[in-house]
CSV table of C-alpha atoms in Angstrom, one decimal:
chain,number,residue,atom,x,y,z
Z,1,MET,CA,-0.2,0.2,0.0
Z,2,THR,CA,1.3,3.3,-0.8
Z,3,SER,CA,1.9,5.3,1.9
Z,4,SER,CA,0.3,9.1,2.8
Z,5,GLY,CA,3.7,10.4,3.2
Z,6,SER,CA,4.8,9.0,-0.3
Z,7,ARG,CA,5.8,12.1,-3.0
Z,8,HIS,CA,3.4,11.9,-6.0
Z,9,THR,CA,5.0,13.8,-9.6
Z,10,GLU,CA,2.4,12.5,-11.7
Z,11,ARG,CA,-0.9,14.5,-12.2
Z,12,PRO,CA,-3.6,13.4,-9.6
Z,13,LEU,CA,-6.6,10.9,-11.0
Z,14,ASP,CA,-10.2,12.4,-11.3
Z,15,VAL,CA,-11.9,10.1,-10.3
Z,16,LEU,CA,-15.7,9.4,-9.5
Z,17,LEU,CA,-17.0,7.1,-6.7
Z,18,VAL,CA,-20.8,5.6,-7.1
Z,19,ASP,CA,-22.1,3.5,-4.1
Z,20,ASP,CA,-25.0,4.1,-1.7
Z,21,ASP,CA,-23.2,3.2,1.3
Z,22,ASP,CA,-21.8,6.0,3.0
Z,23,LEU,CA,-19.4,4.6,5.0
Z,24,PHE,CA,-17.8,2.6,2.1
Z,25,LEU,CA,-17.6,6.0,0.1
Z,26,ASP,CA,-15.4,7.6,2.9
Z,27,TYR,CA,-13.6,4.6,3.1
Z,28,LEU,CA,-12.7,4.1,-0.3
Z,29,THR,CA,-12.2,8.0,-0.6
Z,30,TRP,CA,-9.5,7.7,1.9
Z,31,GLU,CA,-7.9,5.1,0.3
Z,32,LEU,CA,-8.2,6.8,-3.2
Z,33,GLU,CA,-6.4,10.2,-1.5
Z,34,THR,CA,-3.2,8.1,-0.5
Z,35,LEU,CA,-2.8,7.1,-3.9
Z,36,ASN,CA,-3.0,10.6,-5.4
Z,37,CYS,CA,-6.6,10.9,-6.6
Z,38,THR,CA,-9.0,13.6,-6.2
Z,39,VAL,CA,-12.5,12.4,-5.7
Z,40,GLN,CA,-16.2,12.8,-5.8
Z,41,CYS,CA,-18.6,10.9,-4.8
Z,42,ALA,CA,-22.2,9.9,-5.8
Z,43,LEU,CA,-25.2,8.2,-3.8
Z,44,ASP,CA,-26.6,6.9,-6.7
Z,45,ALA,CA,-26.6,6.3,-10.2
Z,46,GLU,CA,-28.5,9.4,-11.7
Z,47,LYS,CA,-26.3,11.7,-9.0
Z,48,ALA,CA,-23.3,10.3,-11.1
Z,49,LEU,CA,-24.5,11.0,-14.6
Z,50,ALA,CA,-25.4,14.1,-13.5
Z,51,LEU,CA,-21.7,14.9,-12.3
Z,52,LEU,CA,-20.3,13.2,-15.6
Z,53,GLN,CA,-22.1,16.0,-17.2
Z,54,ASP,CA,-20.8,18.7,-15.9
Z,55,ARG,CA,-17.2,17.8,-15.4
Z,56,ALA,CA,-14.5,15.2,-17.1
Z,57,PHE,CA,-13.2,12.2,-14.7
Z,58,ASP,CA,-10.7,9.9,-15.4
Z,59,VAL,CA,-12.1,7.1,-13.7
Z,60,VAL,CA,-15.6,5.8,-12.2
Z,61,VAL,CA,-15.5,3.1,-9.5
Z,62,THR,CA,-19.1,2.0,-9.2
Z,63,ASP,CA,-20.8,-0.6,-7.0
Z,64,TRP,CA,-22.8,-3.6,-8.8
Z,65,GLN,CA,-25.7,-3.5,-6.6
Z,66,MET,CA,-27.3,-0.4,-6.2
Z,67,PRO,CA,-31.1,1.0,-5.9
Z,68,GLY,CA,-32.6,2.1,-8.9
Z,69,MET,CA,-30.5,1.9,-11.9
Z,70,ASP,CA,-27.5,-0.9,-10.7
Z,71,GLY,CA,-24.0,-0.4,-11.8
Z,72,VAL,CA,-24.2,-2.3,-15.2
Z,73,ALA,CA,-26.9,-0.1,-16.3
Z,74,LEU,CA,-25.1,3.0,-15.0
Z,75,VAL,CA,-22.2,1.9,-17.3
Z,76,GLU,CA,-23.8,1.1,-20.1
Z,77,ARG,CA,-25.7,4.7,-19.9
Z,78,ILE,CA,-22.1,6.2,-19.5
Z,79,ARG,CA,-20.7,4.3,-22.8
Z,80,ALA,CA,-23.6,5.5,-24.7
Z,81,LEU,CA,-23.5,9.2,-23.4
Z,82,HIS,CA,-19.6,9.8,-23.8
Z,83,SER,CA,-18.1,10.0,-27.5
Z,84,ARG,CA,-15.4,7.5,-28.1
Z,85,ASP,CA,-12.8,10.5,-28.1
Z,86,ARG,CA,-13.6,11.3,-24.7
Z,87,PHE,CA,-11.5,8.2,-22.4
Z,88,LEU,CA,-13.0,6.9,-19.1
Z,89,HIS,CA,-11.5,3.9,-17.1
Z,90,VAL,CA,-14.4,2.5,-15.4
Z,91,VAL,CA,-13.9,0.0,-12.4
Z,92,MET,CA,-16.8,-2.2,-10.7
Z,93,THR,CA,-16.9,-3.1,-7.5
Z,94,THR,CA,-18.8,-6.3,-6.8
Z,95,ALA,CA,-18.9,-9.7,-4.6
Z,96,ARG,CA,-20.1,-11.9,-7.2
Z,97,GLY,CA,-17.2,-12.9,-9.3
Z,98,ASP,CA,-18.7,-16.1,-11.7
Z,99,GLY,CA,-17.8,-15.6,-15.3
Z,100,HIS,CA,-20.9,-15.0,-16.4
Z,101,THR,CA,-21.2,-11.8,-14.3
Z,102,ILE,CA,-17.8,-10.7,-15.3
Z,103,ARG,CA,-18.7,-11.2,-19.1
Z,104,HIS,CA,-21.8,-9.1,-18.5
Z,105,ALA,CA,-20.1,-6.6,-17.0
Z,106,LEU,CA,-17.5,-6.4,-19.7
Z,107,ASP,CA,-20.0,-6.2,-22.6
Z,108,ALA,CA,-21.6,-3.4,-20.8
Z,109,GLY,CA,-17.9,-1.2,-20.9
Z,110,VAL,CA,-16.2,-2.1,-17.4
Z,111,ASP,CA,-12.5,-2.0,-17.5
Z,112,ASP,CA,-11.5,-3.4,-14.5
Z,113,PHE,CA,-13.1,-5.1,-11.4
Z,114,LEU,CA,-12.5,-4.8,-7.5
Z,115,PHE,CA,-14.0,-7.7,-5.2
Z,116,LYS,CA,-15.5,-7.2,-1.4
Z,117,PRO,CA,-14.5,-7.6,0.7
Z,118,LEU,CA,-11.8,-4.8,-0.9
Z,119,ASP,CA,-8.2,-5.0,-0.3
Z,120,GLY,CA,-5.7,-2.3,-0.3
Z,121,LEU,CA,-3.4,-4.0,-2.6
Z,122,GLN,CA,-6.4,-4.8,-4.9
Z,123,LEU,CA,-7.4,-1.0,-5.0
Z,124,GLU,CA,-3.5,-0.1,-5.6
Z,125,LEU,CA,-3.1,-2.2,-8.9
Z,126,ALA,CA,-6.5,-1.0,-10.4
Z,127,MET,CA,-5.5,2.6,-9.6
Z,128,ALA,CA,-2.2,1.8,-11.3
Z,129,SER,CA,-3.2,-0.1,-14.2
Z,130,ALA,CA,-5.8,3.3,-14.7
Z,131,ARG,CA,-3.2,5.8,-14.3
Z,132,ARG,CA,-1.1,4.1,-17.4
Z,133,ASN,CA,-4.7,3.7,-19.1
Z,134,VAL,CA,-5.2,7.4,-18.4
Z,135,ALA,CA,-1.4,8.6,-19.2
Z,136,LEU,CA,-1.7,6.3,-22.4
Z,137,HIS,CA,-4.7,8.2,-23.8
Z,138,TYR,CA,-3.5,12.0,-22.8
Z,139,ARG,CA,0.0,11.0,-24.8
Z,140,LEU,CA,-1.8,9.6,-27.6
Z,141,GLN,CA,-4.3,12.8,-27.5
Z,142,ARG,CA,-1.2,14.9,-27.6
Z,143,ARG,CA,0.4,13.0,-30.2
Z,144,ASN,CA,-3.0,13.2,-32.5
Z,145,HIS,CA,-2.8,17.0,-31.9
Z,146,HIS,CA,0.5,16.8,-33.3
Z,147,LEU,CA,-0.3,14.8,-36.0
Z,148,ALA,CA,-3.4,16.6,-37.0
Z,149,ALA,CA,-1.3,19.7,-36.9
Z,150,ALA,CA,1.3,18.9,-39.2
Z,151,HIS,CA,-1.7,17.4,-41.3
Z,152,ALA,CA,-3.1,20.3,-41.4
Z,153,ARG,CA,0.4,22.4,-42.4
Z,154,THR,CA,0.9,19.6,-44.6
Z,155,ARG,CA,-2.6,20.3,-46.6
Z,156,GLU,CA,-1.8,23.7,-46.5
Z,157,ALA,CA,1.4,23.4,-48.1
Z,158,TYR,CA,-0.3,21.3,-50.8
Z,159,ARG,CA,-2.7,24.0,-51.3
Z,160,ARG,CA,0.3,26.3,-52.1
Z,161,VAL,CA,2.0,24.7,-54.2
Z,162,GLN,CA,-1.1,23.5,-56.5
Z,163,ALA,CA,-2.1,27.0,-56.7
Z,164,ASP,CA,1.3,27.8,-57.6
Z,165,LEU,CA,1.3,25.2,-60.5
Z,166,ASP,CA,-2.3,26.2,-61.0
Z,167,ALA,CA,-0.6,29.8,-62.1
Z,168,ALA,CA,2.2,28.2,-63.7
Z,169,ALA,CA,-0.2,26.4,-66.0
Z,170,ASP,CA,-2.2,29.4,-66.7
Z,171,LEU,CA,0.6,31.0,-67.5
Z,172,HIS,CA,2.3,28.5,-69.9
Z,173,ARG,CA,-1.9,28.5,-71.7
Z,174,ARG,CA,-1.7,32.3,-72.0
Z,175,LEU,CA,1.3,31.9,-73.9
Z,176,LEU,CA,-0.2,30.1,-76.6
Z,177,PRO,CA,-0.6,31.8,-80.3
Z,178,ASP,CA,-3.8,33.6,-80.5
Z,179,ARG,CA,-6.6,31.5,-82.5
Z,180,ASP,CA,-7.7,34.9,-84.4
Z,181,GLY,CA,-8.3,33.7,-87.8
Z,182,ARG,CA,-8.9,37.3,-89.8
Z,183,GLY,CA,-4.7,37.9,-90.3
Z,184,PRO,CA,-3.3,36.2,-93.7
Z,185,LEU,CA,-1.7,33.5,-91.4
Z,186,GLN,CA,-4.2,30.7,-89.8
Z,187,VAL,CA,-3.0,29.1,-86.9
Z,188,ALA,CA,-4.0,25.8,-85.3
Z,189,TRP,CA,-2.6,23.8,-82.2
Z,190,ALA,CA,-3.0,21.2,-80.0
Z,191,TYR,CA,-1.3,21.4,-76.3
Z,192,ARG,CA,-1.7,18.9,-73.7
Z,193,PRO,CA,0.7,18.4,-70.8
Z,194,ALA,CA,1.5,14.8,-69.8
Z,195,GLN,CA,1.7,16.3,-66.0
Z,196,HIS,CA,-0.2,19.8,-64.6
Z,197,ILE,CA,2.3,21.8,-66.3
Z,198,SER,CA,4.4,21.2,-69.4
Z,199,GLY,CA,8.1,21.0,-70.7
Z,200,ASP,CA,6.6,21.9,-74.1
Z,201,THR,CA,6.3,25.6,-75.3
Z,202,ILE,CA,4.2,27.0,-78.4
Z,203,GLY,CA,5.1,30.8,-79.8
Z,204,LEU,CA,3.9,32.8,-82.9
Z,205,ILE,CA,5.0,35.5,-82.4
Z,206,PRO,CA,4.1,39.0,-85.3
Z,207,LEU,CA,7.5,41.2,-86.3
Z,208,ARG,CA,7.9,44.5,-87.2
Z,209,ASN,CA,8.8,43.6,-90.5
Z,210,GLY,CA,5.8,41.7,-91.3
Z,211,ALA,CA,7.0,38.4,-90.8
Z,212,HIS,CA,6.0,36.0,-87.9
Z,213,LEU,CA,8.2,34.1,-85.8
Z,214,PHE,CA,6.9,30.9,-84.8
Z,215,PHE,CA,8.4,27.9,-82.5
Z,216,LEU,CA,7.9,24.6,-80.8
Z,217,ALA,CA,10.6,24.1,-78.1
Z,218,ASP,CA,10.5,20.5,-75.9
Z,219,VAL,CA,12.5,20.5,-72.6
Z,220,GLN,CA,14.3,17.5,-71.7
Z,221,GLY,CA,12.3,16.0,-68.6
Z,222,HIS,CA,9.0,16.9,-67.0
Z,223,GLY,CA,7.4,19.0,-63.9
Z,224,VAL,CA,8.7,22.2,-63.0
Z,225,PRO,CA,12.2,22.3,-64.0
Z,226,ALA,CA,11.1,21.2,-67.1
Z,227,ALA,CA,8.2,24.0,-67.2
Z,228,LEU,CA,10.6,27.0,-66.1
Z,229,ALA,CA,13.1,26.2,-68.8
Z,230,SER,CA,10.4,26.3,-71.2
Z,231,PHE,CA,9.3,29.6,-70.2
Z,232,HIS,CA,12.8,30.7,-70.2
Z,233,ILE,CA,13.4,29.9,-74.1
Z,234,HIS,CA,9.8,31.1,-75.2
Z,235,HIS,CA,10.8,34.6,-73.2
Z,236,ARG,CA,14.2,34.5,-75.2
Z,237,LEU,CA,13.0,34.2,-78.4
Z,238,SER,CA,10.0,36.9,-77.5
Z,239,GLN,CA,12.7,39.1,-76.5
Z,240,LEU,CA,15.1,38.6,-79.3
Z,241,ALA,CA,12.7,38.3,-82.0
Z,242,PRO,CA,14.9,37.9,-84.7
Z,243,ASP,CA,13.2,38.9,-88.1
Z,244,THR,CA,15.8,37.6,-90.7
Z,245,PRO,CA,17.2,34.5,-91.7
Z,246,ALA,CA,20.5,35.7,-90.3
Z,247,ALA,CA,19.0,36.9,-87.1
Z,248,LEU,CA,17.2,33.4,-86.5
Z,249,SER,CA,20.8,31.9,-87.0
Z,250,GLN,CA,22.4,34.3,-84.5
Z,251,ALA,CA,19.5,34.1,-82.0
Z,252,ILE,CA,19.4,30.4,-81.5
Z,253,GLY,CA,23.0,30.3,-81.3
Z,254,ASP,CA,22.8,32.5,-78.4
Z,255,LEU,CA,20.0,30.7,-76.8
Z,256,ASN,CA,21.8,27.3,-77.2
Z,257,ARG,CA,25.1,29.1,-75.6
Z,258,GLU,CA,22.3,31.0,-72.3
Z,259,ILE,CA,21.6,27.1,-72.1
Z,260,GLU,CA,24.8,25.1,-72.2
Z,261,GLY,CA,26.6,27.7,-69.6
Z,262,GLN,CA,23.7,26.5,-67.1
Z,263,LYS,CA,25.9,23.5,-66.2
Z,264,SER,CA,23.2,21.4,-65.8
Z,265,GLU,CA,21.8,18.2,-67.7
Z,266,SER,CA,18.8,20.0,-69.2
Z,267,TYR,CA,18.5,20.3,-73.3
Z,268,ALA,CA,15.7,21.2,-75.2
Z,269,THR,CA,14.8,20.2,-79.0
Z,270,LEU,CA,13.6,23.1,-80.9
Z,271,ILE,CA,11.5,24.1,-84.1
Z,272,CYS,CA,12.2,27.7,-85.0
Z,273,GLY,CA,11.4,29.7,-88.0
Z,274,LEU,CA,10.2,32.3,-89.8
Z,275,ILE,CA,7.6,33.0,-92.5
Z,276,PHE,CA,6.4,36.2,-94.7
Z,277,PRO,CA,2.5,35.4,-95.1
Z,278,HIS,CA,2.1,37.9,-97.9
Z,279,SER,CA,5.0,36.2,-100.2
Z,280,GLY,CA,5.3,32.7,-98.5
Z,281,ASP,CA,8.4,32.9,-97.9
Z,282,GLY,CA,10.1,30.9,-95.0
Z,283,TRP,CA,13.1,29.7,-93.2
Z,284,VAL,CA,13.1,26.9,-90.6
Z,285,ILE,CA,15.8,25.6,-88.1
Z,286,CYS,CA,15.6,22.3,-86.8
Z,287,ALA,CA,17.4,21.9,-83.2
Z,288,GLY,CA,17.3,18.1,-82.5
Z,289,HIS,CA,13.7,18.6,-83.4
Z,290,PRO,CA,11.4,16.1,-85.6
Z,291,PRO,CA,11.1,17.5,-88.8
Z,292,PRO,CA,7.6,19.6,-89.7
Z,293,PHE,CA,5.4,18.4,-92.7
Z,294,ILE,CA,4.0,20.5,-95.5
Z,295,MET,CA,0.5,19.8,-97.1
Z,296,HIS,CA,0.1,21.1,-100.6
Z,297,MET,CA,-2.3,20.6,-102.9
Z,298,GLY,CA,-3.8,17.4,-101.3
Z,299,LYS,CA,-0.1,16.1,-100.7
Z,300,VAL,CA,1.3,15.8,-97.0
Z,301,ALA,CA,5.3,15.4,-97.2
Z,302,SER,CA,8.3,15.8,-94.4
Z,303,VAL,CA,10.4,18.6,-94.6
Z,304,ALA,CA,14.0,17.4,-95.1
Z,305,VAL,CA,15.8,19.9,-92.9
Z,306,GLU,CA,19.6,19.8,-92.1
Z,307,GLY,CA,19.5,18.9,-88.7
Z,308,ALA,CA,21.5,20.2,-85.7
Z,309,PHE,CA,21.9,19.4,-81.8
Z,310,PRO,CA,19.3,20.2,-79.5
Z,311,LEU,CA,19.9,23.4,-77.4
Z,312,GLY,CA,22.1,23.2,-74.7
Z,313,TRP,CA,24.5,20.1,-75.4
Z,314,PHE,CA,27.4,22.3,-77.3
Z,315,PRO,CA,28.3,25.5,-77.0
Z,316,GLU,CA,29.5,26.0,-80.7
Z,317,ALA,CA,27.1,24.5,-82.7
Z,318,ASP,CA,26.1,25.7,-85.3
Z,319,PHE,CA,22.0,26.6,-86.7
Z,320,LYS,CA,21.6,27.3,-90.1
Z,321,PRO,CA,18.3,28.2,-91.1
Z,322,LEU,CA,16.6,26.0,-94.1
Z,323,PRO,CA,14.6,28.4,-97.1
Z,324,PHE,CA,10.6,27.0,-98.0
Z,325,GLN,CA,7.8,28.1,-99.4
Z,326,LEU,CA,4.5,28.1,-98.2
Z,327,LEU,CA,1.8,28.9,-101.0
Z,328,PRO,CA,-1.9,30.2,-100.4
Z,329,GLY,CA,-3.7,27.0,-98.7
Z,330,ALA,CA,-0.8,25.2,-97.8
Z,331,ARG,CA,-0.2,24.1,-93.9
Z,332,LEU,CA,3.2,23.6,-92.2
Z,333,ILE,CA,3.0,21.3,-89.2
Z,334,LEU,CA,5.3,21.5,-86.7
Z,335,TYR,CA,4.9,18.8,-83.4
Z,336,SER,CA,6.7,17.5,-80.4
Z,337,ASP,CA,8.2,13.9,-80.1
Z,338,GLY,CA,5.3,13.5,-77.3
Z,339,VAL,CA,3.2,13.3,-80.8
Z,340,THR,CA,5.0,10.4,-82.6
Z,341,GLU,CA,6.0,8.6,-79.3
Z,342,CYS,CA,2.1,8.2,-78.1
Z,343,SER,CA,1.7,4.7,-77.7
Z,344,ASP,CA,-1.7,2.5,-77.9
Z,345,LYS,CA,-3.0,0.1,-75.4
Z,346,ASP,CA,-0.3,-2.2,-77.1
Z,347,GLY,CA,2.5,-0.2,-76.6
Z,348,VAL,CA,2.8,0.5,-80.4
Z,349,MET,CA,4.2,4.4,-80.9
Z,350,LEU,CA,2.4,6.7,-83.2
Z,351,GLU,CA,5.6,7.0,-85.2
Z,352,GLN,CA,5.9,9.9,-88.2
Z,353,SER,CA,4.4,7.5,-90.8
Z,354,GLY,CA,1.2,7.2,-88.3
Z,355,LEU,CA,1.1,11.1,-87.8
Z,356,GLN,CA,1.2,12.0,-91.5
Z,357,ALA,CA,-1.4,9.3,-91.8
Z,358,LEU,CA,-3.6,11.5,-89.2
Z,359,VAL,CA,-2.6,14.4,-91.2
Z,360,GLU,CA,-3.8,13.6,-94.3
Z,361,ALA,CA,-7.0,12.0,-93.0
Z,362,ALA,CA,-7.9,15.4,-91.9
Z,363,LYS,CA,-6.7,17.3,-94.7
Z,364,SER,CA,-10.3,18.0,-96.2
Z,365,HIS,CA,-11.1,20.1,-93.0
Z,366,PRO,CA,-10.4,23.8,-91.8
Z,367,ILE,CA,-7.3,24.1,-90.2
Z,368,GLU,CA,-8.5,24.3,-86.8
Z,369,ARG,CA,-11.0,21.2,-87.4
Z,370,MET,CA,-7.8,19.3,-89.1
Z,371,VAL,CA,-5.6,19.9,-85.6
Z,372,GLN,CA,-8.9,18.8,-83.5
Z,373,GLN,CA,-9.3,15.8,-85.5
Z,374,ILE,CA,-5.5,14.5,-84.8
Z,375,ASP,CA,-5.9,15.5,-81.4
Z,376,THR,CA,-9.0,13.2,-80.8
Z,377,ALA,CA,-7.0,10.5,-82.6
Z,378,LEU,CA,-4.5,11.4,-80.3
Z,379,ARG,CA,-6.6,10.9,-76.9
Z,380,ALA,CA,-8.3,7.9,-78.2
Z,381,ARG,CA,-4.7,6.4,-78.8
Z,382,HIS,CA,-3.4,6.8,-75.8
Z,383,GLY,CA,-6.6,5.9,-73.6
Z,384,PRO,CA,-7.5,6.6,-69.9
Z,385,ALA,CA,-4.0,6.0,-68.2
Z,386,GLY,CA,-2.9,8.6,-69.8
Z,387,LEU,CA,0.2,10.5,-71.5
Z,388,GLU,CA,3.5,9.4,-71.2
Z,389,ASP,CA,5.0,12.9,-72.7
Z,390,ASP,CA,3.5,16.6,-73.6
Z,391,ILE,CA,1.9,16.8,-76.7
Z,392,SER,CA,2.4,19.7,-78.6
Z,393,LEU,CA,1.2,20.2,-82.2
Z,394,LEU,CA,1.3,23.6,-84.2
Z,395,ALA,CA,-0.3,24.0,-87.5
Z,396,LEU,CA,0.2,27.3,-89.9
Z,397,GLU,CA,-1.9,28.3,-93.1
Z,398,ILE,CA,-0.9,30.9,-95.5
Z,399,SER,CA,-4.6,32.6,-96.4
Z,400,THR,CA,-5.8,31.8,-100.2
Z,401,GLY,CA,-6.7,35.0,-102.0
Z,402,GLN,CA,-3.8,36.9,-100.5
Z,403,PRO,CA,-1.7,39.0,-102.6
Z,404,LYS,CA,1.8,38.0,-102.4
Z,405,GLU,CA,4.6,40.3,-101.7
Z,406,THR,CA,8.6,40.3,-101.4
Z,407,ALA,CA,10.1,39.9,-97.8
């Protein structure tokens, strides 16, 4: 038995005693106070329920046999009224020790038993068990509180990251060419990131001399780093705005040295060129990028372009523009390798021949409808599993009936 002179460093247990015997309550109160408990007493079940409504106890010690509502009925009411998050250790005092009685009390929600006549050591052991359970409950409660706070912080961090990704994705979409069909140069595009944001970028920029700068870049990798790199390429090409073949070659060379000078493993393929809508004269550079298609007079053919290294591989790489002619009604079609590498459910890639077949199947449609039909075919091809790579496609067409002018 713990003596009353022992020092207790733990928080006292709050105990509610329920018994119709005044003398037993006095005795049990004295014994529990020597065990570092604060005690409140109730002479019947109704009084006990009222006290439990007003304050939280750690332990309830209740007699089985009481007038009116007995101990088992009281425990059943307590368990029904208390939420699962509110811990309460219930001990029952009884002179009945048969198995049926014990099982009935356990089913009602009793945690431990004190058998009469009461033994001091038995009481100490019961309170020690209750104290361990109460301490465990509060540790779990604190841990759950910390976990809930950490979860809330994680959700907030995720929300902020998601907001940043949404803003980045929206910025990339705003960089896409305007689909204004009133000018001499008609444009249509398909753009679908494999992830939330894309490492591809598409641009069509009108220049002061009447030319248009067009480009499609595909940065290695996915996610935020690739998106940032593709945004940089788009921004720099818009800033440099080359308007002659020589300026185009110089701009791509400068951009290549900038990317290579970053000393990272990132690189990009790029197809970039100039088109003068009133004359149809154009120049194109392919830096590690798939060659474009030209559709003219109902025929679709790949443009034979002298390939160059991707941007960021070698600082002294040379980028020579190839001249081409785009007559009224003809279309120039650029695409990323995510299009030709788009696999079906059997893992078979589309490849250039497959894309050419899609273009030929849609060539009779207006340019916007043609691109939509190709995009629909690509969506059906990769199915619900999603894309393995970003898909980008840009189609340009010189409007018919426009007078030709020399650039």
